[in-house]
Structures are given as C-alpha cells and as structure tokens.
Amino acid sequence: CNNFCSYCIVPYVRGRERSRDPQCVLEEVRDLVEHGYKDITLLGQNVNSYGNDLDISYDFADLLSDIDKIPGEYRIRFMTSHPKDATRKLFDTMARCTHVAKQLHLPVQSGSNRILSEMNRRYTREKYLGLVEDIRAAVDGVELTTDIIVGFPGETEEDFEETLALVRQVGFSAAYTFMYSPRLGTRAAEMENQVPEEVKKDRLLRLNACSAEQLKVGNQKYIGQEGTVLVEGCDRREKAPMAYGKLTNFKMVYFPGDAGLIGSMRHVRITGIQNNSLIGELVE
Ligand code: SF4
C-alpha cells in the first residue's frame, strides 16, 4: 500500500503497491469460471489505484469491464476501495457490468474531518458523502459497507458524534467497527492524546447499536422485492431446511429449500426479516 494512514502498519510490512498484469488476472478469472466458481473476489489493499504502476493506460474499471466479458454464470466482487481513489468511472462500470456485484465496501474510518486528517486518509466527510450520493445515483439497489475506527488519538465526543451522524445519514448495510489500538512504528502510536480504554469501549457499543438500528431500517425496504440469490448452504436447524445465500448486493437471504440448491442462482421474493438477514420464498 502507498497510502500510509497514520494508524496502519501495512505499508511498512507489505511494501509498495504492485498491479498484476491484466492478462494474468483475466486468465485466472476465466479459469475459475470454467471450473464452476460462481463468486469471485478481486482483492487488494486499494483496488482503486490498480494500474497506476502499469506501462499502459489501464485502470481498475477497465479490468472490471474486461472481466465482465467472460461468459458464464458468476459474480465478481472486489475490495478494498479507498475513498480518495473511487471514481465516477468505477461506479458507471459497476452499473453497466452484469457480473459485477452491486455492493461497495468503502471504508470511511471516521465522520470527523479533523480525525480524518490526523489519520492521513486524504478525503473529507463531504467528499465521502458525495461518493455515496454518486454511487447511489449510478448503481440501482447498491448496498454500502464500511470500516470504522473509534477512539483514534484525540477523538473527542464531538468527533465521535460526527461519526454517528454519518452512519445514520448513509445507512450502511454492514459496518465493521474497531477500537483503535496502537501499532508499533506508526505515527498514531506516538501521539500523546490517546483515548482511555473505557471511552473507546463505550463509543464502540454506541456505534454498534446505531449501525444495528440502521441495518434494521434498511432491511425493511426489501419486503415484497424480488432478486437472485446465489445459494451457499443449507441450514437444517429449523423444522424445514432453509437454503441461504446472497443477493448481488450482499444481503443474506434464507428461504425454504434443501441442500440440492447449493451452487445455483435462484429467484426469490422477500417476505420478512430475521435478525440481520432477509427471509424469502422461491419464485422459480
Ligand atoms: Fe493502506 Fe488501508 Fe493501511 Fe491505509 S488502512 S495504509 S489504505 S492498507
């Protein structure tokens, strides 16, 4: 990674960004699809800067477009996208490509501009919210997930409340939340204004309660909608077996069905909500 966020050890231990040859990635995806793999994830610390170090003019959106041309029944996901490098071109490509999942993991880390600057994230709260608006306008039904750190050195109650307000405003379908913990050798570990553990714990609990509430509200809108589930497994703990899998936007759906459905794509109608998942019924 080339970014050097002030809390992160990755750039020191993993070195600089390197983009794999596009033909090599395309070959690998083609091979996976031919072998029947249906859920393929492109993984990098910052996939949005893919191509910056290539000799040709070719970026991550170009790679997604080329992968999408590979025929077959499969989905492509990717992570992680750094907000500073997310582009309108990427969002338009996601909207256009039929194999690309309608889900974006976009780590915000904090809702406070002061803390974002101390973290060396190189975007503002306003820039982040602008990206959210852009992707929702471009990609119909997209769901957003994020990462958030609470208790970064110097984070005040006001800074934290800005994070809570951002979470309420965006309505993420999942937030992976962490208490800040110092990594030896990073700039943030040397900062003097470390936040006490009990304050971090309290903020984490409040943030998790807030994001759970948003998830509940967000799930309501699915009742009555239809979509395609890639069936991943079968839960036999209920009276009747329940097949489960994800919609293209990563929402988990359970519906009556047996293990014979695993690996297939099924059209379902959403009929209810249970915990953090959706409940549905087979349409075909
Ligand atoms: Fe790179 Fe992510 Fe670490 Fe920032 S948090 S330095 S973008 S790996």
GROMACS .gro file of C-alpha atoms and ligand atoms in nm:
model
  292
    1CYS     CA    1   0.000   0.000   0.000
    2ASN     CA    2   0.122   0.352  -0.082
    3ASN     CA    3  -0.113   0.540   0.147
    4PHE     CA    4   0.046   0.548   0.494
    5CYS     CA    5  -0.266   0.603   0.701
    6SER     CA    6  -0.117   0.712   1.033
    7TYR     CA    7  -0.256   0.414   1.232
    8CYS     CA    8  -0.166   0.137   0.987
    9ILE     CA    9   0.136  -0.091   0.970
   10VAL     CA   10   0.055  -0.245   0.629
   11PRO     CA   11   0.273  -0.015   0.411
   12TYR     CA   12   0.574  -0.092   0.632
   13VAL     CA   13   0.533  -0.469   0.629
   14ARG     CA   14   0.389  -0.529   0.280
   15GLY     CA   15   0.575  -0.265   0.078
   16ARG     CA   16   0.451  -0.059  -0.217
   17GLU     CA   17   0.156  -0.124  -0.446
   18ARG     CA   18   0.210  -0.358  -0.739
   19SER     CA   19  -0.051  -0.417  -1.010
   20ARG     CA   20  -0.069  -0.767  -1.153
   21ASP     CA   21  -0.066  -0.797  -1.529
   22PRO     CA   22  -0.428  -0.761  -1.651
   23GLN     CA   23  -0.398  -1.061  -1.886
   24CYS     CA   24  -0.285  -1.274  -1.595
   25VAL     CA   25  -0.589  -1.170  -1.384
   26LEU     CA   26  -0.824  -1.228  -1.678
   27GLU     CA   27  -0.676  -1.576  -1.735
   28GLU     CA   28  -0.722  -1.663  -1.370
   29VAL     CA   29  -1.087  -1.550  -1.365
   30ARG     CA   30  -1.156  -1.734  -1.693
   31ASP     CA   31  -1.009  -2.049  -1.543
   32LEU     CA   32  -1.216  -2.016  -1.223
   33VAL     CA   33  -1.538  -1.963  -1.420
   34GLU     CA   34  -1.460  -2.266  -1.640
   35HIS     CA   35  -1.414  -2.471  -1.324
   36GLY     CA   36  -1.758  -2.366  -1.197
   37TYR     CA   37  -1.667  -2.100  -0.940
   38LYS     CA   38  -1.951  -1.852  -0.908
   39ASP     CA   39  -1.840  -1.593  -0.653
   40ILE     CA   40  -1.501  -1.442  -0.731
   41THR     CA   41  -1.338  -1.164  -0.528
   42LEU     CA   42  -1.064  -0.933  -0.656
   43LEU     CA   43  -0.856  -0.849  -0.352
   44GLY     CA   44  -0.611  -0.566  -0.287
   45GLN     CA   45  -0.536  -0.311  -0.015
   46ASN     CA   46  -0.653  -0.042  -0.253
   47VAL     CA   47  -0.801  -0.185  -0.572
   48ASN     CA   48  -0.891   0.167  -0.689
   49SER     CA   49  -0.528   0.251  -0.756
   50TYR     CA   50  -0.487  -0.061  -0.972
   51GLY     CA   51  -0.299   0.021  -1.291
   52ASN     CA   52  -0.114   0.331  -1.164
   53ASP     CA   53   0.215   0.143  -1.196
   54LEU     CA   54   0.142  -0.030  -1.529
   55ASP     CA   55   0.312   0.078  -1.852
   56ILE     CA   56  -0.024   0.103  -2.026
   57SER     CA   57  -0.319   0.330  -1.959
   58TYR     CA   58  -0.546   0.079  -1.783
   59ASP     CA   59  -0.732   0.117  -1.453
   60PHE     CA   60  -0.948  -0.091  -1.223
   61ALA     CA   61  -1.270  -0.002  -1.405
   62ASP     CA   62  -1.108  -0.125  -1.731
   63LEU     CA   63  -1.019  -0.452  -1.559
   64LEU     CA   64  -1.378  -0.497  -1.434
   65SER     CA   65  -1.512  -0.426  -1.786
   66ASP     CA   66  -1.282  -0.687  -1.940
   67ILE     CA   67  -1.361  -0.950  -1.676
   68ASP     CA   68  -1.732  -0.888  -1.730
   69LYS     CA   69  -1.696  -1.000  -2.093
   70ILE     CA   70  -1.602  -1.353  -1.981
   71PRO     CA   71  -1.914  -1.561  -2.045
   72GLY     CA   72  -2.070  -1.770  -1.765
   73GLU     CA   73  -2.284  -1.758  -1.453
   74TYR     CA   74  -2.074  -1.591  -1.184
   75ARG     CA   75  -2.035  -1.278  -0.973
   76ILE     CA   76  -1.734  -1.053  -0.930
   77ARG     CA   77  -1.674  -0.865  -0.606
   78PHE     CA   78  -1.381  -0.651  -0.507
   79MET     CA   79  -1.227  -0.497  -0.201
   80THR     CA   80  -1.094  -0.271  -0.068
   81SER     CA   81  -1.178   0.063  -0.231
   82HIS     CA   82  -1.006   0.368  -0.087
   83PRO     CA   83  -1.249   0.664  -0.099
   84LYS     CA   84  -0.979   0.901  -0.220
   85ASP     CA   85  -0.941   0.697  -0.540
   86ALA     CA   86  -1.305   0.596  -0.605
   87THR     CA   87  -1.424   0.744  -0.935
   88ARG     CA   88  -1.743   0.805  -1.126
   89LYS     CA   89  -1.597   0.579  -1.397
   90LEU     CA   90  -1.583   0.293  -1.145
   91PHE     CA   91  -1.946   0.348  -1.043
   92ASP     CA   92  -2.066   0.366  -1.406
   93THR     CA   93  -1.874   0.044  -1.479
   94MET     CA   94  -2.036  -0.130  -1.181
   95ALA     CA   95  -2.377  -0.020  -1.308
   96ARG     CA   96  -2.310  -0.148  -1.662
   97CYS     CA   97  -2.138  -0.481  -1.591
   98THR     CA   98  -2.383  -0.765  -1.536
   99HIS     CA   99  -2.141  -0.987  -1.343
  100VAL     CA  100  -2.018  -0.719  -1.104
  101ALA     CA  101  -2.191  -0.732  -0.764
  102LYS     CA  102  -2.393  -0.426  -0.669
  103GLN     CA  103  -2.211  -0.378  -0.344
  104LEU     CA  104  -1.925  -0.148  -0.246
  105HIS     CA  105  -1.705  -0.170   0.060
  106LEU     CA  106  -1.594   0.188   0.118
  107PRO     CA  107  -1.412   0.233   0.449
  108VAL     CA  108  -1.487   0.574   0.600
  109GLN     CA  109  -1.299   0.523   0.932
  110SER     CA  110  -1.436   0.846   1.088
  111GLY     CA  111  -1.702   1.107   1.027
  112SER     CA  112  -1.486   1.391   1.161
  113ASN     CA  113  -1.271   1.591   0.919
  114ARG     CA  114  -1.020   1.667   1.195
  115ILE     CA  115  -0.975   1.296   1.272
  116LEU     CA  116  -0.967   1.201   0.902
  117SER     CA  117  -0.684   1.448   0.857
  118GLU     CA  118  -0.496   1.309   1.161
  119MET     CA  119  -0.546   0.961   1.015
  120ASN     CA  120  -0.396   1.086   0.685
  121ARG     CA  121  -0.694   0.948   0.494
  122ARG     CA  122  -0.682   1.229   0.236
  123TYR     CA  123  -1.055   1.278   0.191
  124THR     CA  124  -1.314   1.474   0.384
  125ARG     CA  125  -1.652   1.381   0.523
  126GLU     CA  126  -1.808   1.591   0.242
  127LYS     CA  127  -1.608   1.410  -0.027
  128TYR     CA  128  -1.715   1.073   0.119
  129LEU     CA  129  -2.083   1.170   0.131
  130GLY     CA  130  -2.053   1.294  -0.229
  131LEU     CA  131  -1.926   0.950  -0.334
  132VAL     CA  132  -2.220   0.786  -0.157
  133GLU     CA  133  -2.458   1.011  -0.348
  134ASP     CA  134  -2.281   0.939  -0.679
  135ILE     CA  135  -2.280   0.561  -0.644
  136ARG     CA  136  -2.644   0.551  -0.535
  137ALA     CA  137  -2.737   0.761  -0.838
  138ALA     CA  138  -2.535   0.536  -1.071
  139VAL     CA  139  -2.595   0.183  -0.939
  140ASP     CA  140  -2.955   0.086  -0.879
  141GLY     CA  141  -3.005  -0.102  -0.548
  142VAL     CA  142  -2.638  -0.080  -0.444
  143GLU     CA  143  -2.555  -0.155  -0.081
  144LEU     CA  144  -2.261   0.001   0.102
  145THR     CA  145  -2.046  -0.147   0.374
  146THR     CA  146  -1.770   0.026   0.567
  147ASP     CA  147  -1.495   0.012   0.831
  148ILE     CA  148  -1.489   0.250   1.127
  149ILE     CA  149  -1.230   0.306   1.399
  150VAL     CA  150  -1.341   0.460   1.729
  151GLY     CA  151  -1.110   0.615   1.986
  152PHE     CA  152  -0.837   0.732   1.747
  153PRO     CA  153  -0.592   0.954   1.942
  154GLY     CA  154  -0.750   1.292   2.014
  155GLU     CA  155  -1.104   1.183   1.916
  156THR     CA  156  -1.343   1.397   2.120
  157GLU     CA  157  -1.709   1.326   2.195
  158GLU     CA  158  -1.798   1.580   1.922
  159ASP     CA  159  -1.577   1.398   1.668
  160PHE     CA  160  -1.741   1.069   1.760
  161GLU     CA  161  -2.089   1.217   1.728
  162GLU     CA  162  -1.999   1.325   1.375
  163THR     CA  163  -1.923   0.959   1.302
  164LEU     CA  164  -2.260   0.854   1.445
  165ALA     CA  165  -2.435   1.119   1.235
  166LEU     CA  166  -2.260   0.997   0.920
  167VAL     CA  167  -2.361   0.637   0.992
  168ARG     CA  168  -2.725   0.750   1.033
  169GLN     CA  169  -2.707   0.953   0.714
  170VAL     CA  170  -2.556   0.681   0.493
  171GLY     CA  171  -2.738   0.374   0.629
  172PHE     CA  172  -2.467   0.111   0.569
  173SER     CA  173  -2.575  -0.249   0.526
  174ALA     CA  174  -2.278  -0.351   0.744
  175ALA     CA  175  -2.019  -0.157   0.943
  176TYR     CA  176  -1.706  -0.338   1.060
  177THR     CA  177  -1.615  -0.146   1.373
  178PHE     CA  178  -1.292  -0.142   1.570
  179MET     CA  179  -1.147   0.024   1.877
  180TYR     CA  180  -0.823   0.200   1.788
  181SER     CA  181  -0.522   0.006   1.908
  182PRO     CA  182  -0.167   0.136   1.860
  183ARG     CA  183   0.061  -0.038   1.609
  184LEU     CA  184   0.428  -0.002   1.699
  185GLY     CA  185   0.618   0.201   1.439
  186THR     CA  186   0.317   0.403   1.318
  187ARG     CA  187   0.272   0.777   1.366
  188ALA     CA  188  -0.055   0.741   1.559
  189ALA     CA  189   0.109   0.514   1.818
  190GLU     CA  190   0.337   0.807   1.912
  191MET     CA  191   0.052   1.057   1.952
  192GLU     CA  192   0.019   1.180   2.308
  193ASN     CA  193  -0.357   1.222   2.328
  194GLN     CA  194  -0.450   0.851   2.341
  195VAL     CA  195  -0.816   0.788   2.433
  196PRO     CA  196  -0.881   0.587   2.753
  197GLU     CA  197  -0.994   0.226   2.701
  198GLU     CA  198  -1.330   0.272   2.878
  199VAL     CA  199  -1.416   0.566   2.650
  200LYS     CA  200  -1.326   0.358   2.341
  201LYS     CA  201  -1.541   0.068   2.466
  202ASP     CA  202  -1.838   0.296   2.533
  203ARG     CA  203  -1.811   0.452   2.184
  204LEU     CA  204  -1.785   0.111   2.019
  205LEU     CA  205  -2.104  -0.006   2.194
  206ARG     CA  206  -2.290   0.310   2.092
  207LEU     CA  207  -2.166   0.286   1.734
  208ASN     CA  208  -2.267  -0.080   1.706
  209ALA     CA  209  -2.614  -0.003   1.843
  210CYS     CA  210  -2.651   0.279   1.591
  211SER     CA  211  -2.540   0.067   1.295
  212ALA     CA  212  -2.768  -0.223   1.403
  213GLU     CA  213  -3.061   0.021   1.408
  214GLN     CA  214  -2.972   0.145   1.058
  215LEU     CA  215  -2.950  -0.213   0.932
  216LYS     CA  216  -3.298  -0.289   1.067
  217VAL     CA  217  -3.443   0.018   0.899
  218GLY     CA  218  -3.257  -0.061   0.573
  219ASN     CA  219  -3.385  -0.421   0.564
  220GLN     CA  220  -3.750  -0.314   0.581
  221LYS     CA  221  -3.742  -0.180   0.225
  222TYR     CA  222  -3.672  -0.530   0.087
  223ILE     CA  223  -4.005  -0.680   0.191
  224GLY     CA  224  -4.201  -0.752  -0.127
  225GLN     CA  225  -3.895  -0.713  -0.356
  226GLU     CA  226  -3.752  -0.992  -0.574
  227GLY     CA  227  -3.393  -1.078  -0.654
  228THR     CA  228  -3.145  -1.353  -0.743
  229VAL     CA  229  -2.971  -1.546  -0.464
  230LEU     CA  230  -2.650  -1.743  -0.515
  231VAL     CA  231  -2.718  -2.035  -0.279
  232GLU     CA  232  -2.425  -2.101  -0.045
  233GLY     CA  233  -2.559  -2.351   0.203
  234CYS     CA  234  -2.849  -2.510   0.384
  235ASP     CA  235  -2.947  -2.467   0.749
  236ARG     CA  236  -3.116  -2.778   0.893
  237ARG     CA  237  -3.176  -2.641   1.241
  238GLU     CA  238  -3.528  -2.525   1.154
  239LYS     CA  239  -3.823  -2.768   1.120
  240ALA     CA  240  -3.792  -2.745   0.742
  241PRO     CA  241  -3.447  -2.699   0.580
  242MET     CA  242  -3.363  -2.338   0.489
  243ALA     CA  243  -3.136  -2.265   0.195
  244TYR     CA  244  -2.932  -1.946   0.223
  245GLY     CA  245  -2.719  -1.724   0.009
  246LYS     CA  246  -2.666  -1.366  -0.101
  247LEU     CA  247  -2.831  -1.125  -0.337
  248THR     CA  248  -2.598  -0.940  -0.574
  249ASN     CA  249  -2.573  -0.657  -0.319
  250PHE     CA  250  -2.451  -0.898  -0.049
  251LYS     CA  251  -2.775  -0.913   0.151
  252MET     CA  252  -2.817  -1.258   0.306
  253VAL     CA  253  -3.147  -1.433   0.234
  254TYR     CA  254  -3.288  -1.752   0.393
  255PHE     CA  255  -3.569  -1.936   0.217
  256PRO     CA  256  -3.727  -2.284   0.236
  257GLY     CA  257  -3.508  -2.512   0.024
  258ASP     CA  258  -3.275  -2.810   0.054
  259ALA     CA  259  -2.905  -2.876   0.001
  260GLY     CA  260  -2.968  -2.963  -0.364
  261LEU     CA  261  -2.992  -2.589  -0.435
  262ILE     CA  262  -2.633  -2.515  -0.321
  263GLY     CA  263  -2.431  -2.355  -0.601
  264SER     CA  264  -2.733  -2.247  -0.804
  265MET     CA  265  -2.874  -1.899  -0.864
  266ARG     CA  266  -3.239  -1.876  -0.757
  267HIS     CA  267  -3.501  -1.608  -0.795
  268VAL     CA  268  -3.667  -1.527  -0.462
  269ARG     CA  269  -3.927  -1.289  -0.321
  270ILE     CA  270  -3.851  -1.130   0.017
  271THR     CA  271  -4.124  -1.189   0.272
  272GLY     CA  272  -3.971  -1.088   0.605
  273ILE     CA  273  -3.669  -1.014   0.823
  274GLN     CA  274  -3.496  -1.228   1.082
  275ASN     CA  275  -3.208  -1.087   1.286
  276ASN     CA  276  -2.974  -0.930   1.029
  277SER     CA  277  -3.094  -1.141   0.735
  278LEU     CA  278  -3.387  -1.143   0.496
  279ILE     CA  279  -3.642  -1.424   0.472
  280GLY     CA  280  -3.780  -1.517   0.132
  281GLU     CA  281  -3.960  -1.771  -0.078
  282LEU     CA  282  -3.864  -1.930  -0.408
  283VAL     CA  283  -4.023  -1.772  -0.713
  284GLU     CA  284  -3.861  -2.011  -0.962
  285SF4    FE1  285  -0.316   0.133   0.315
  285SF4    FE2  286  -0.556   0.060   0.408
  285SF4    FE3  287  -0.343   0.070   0.572
  285SF4    FE4  288  -0.447   0.299   0.479
  285SF4     S1  289  -0.551   0.149   0.615
  285SF4     S2  290  -0.229   0.245   0.487
  285SF4     S3  291  -0.513   0.237   0.274
  285SF4     S4  292  -0.372  -0.067   0.399
   0.00000   0.00000   0.00000
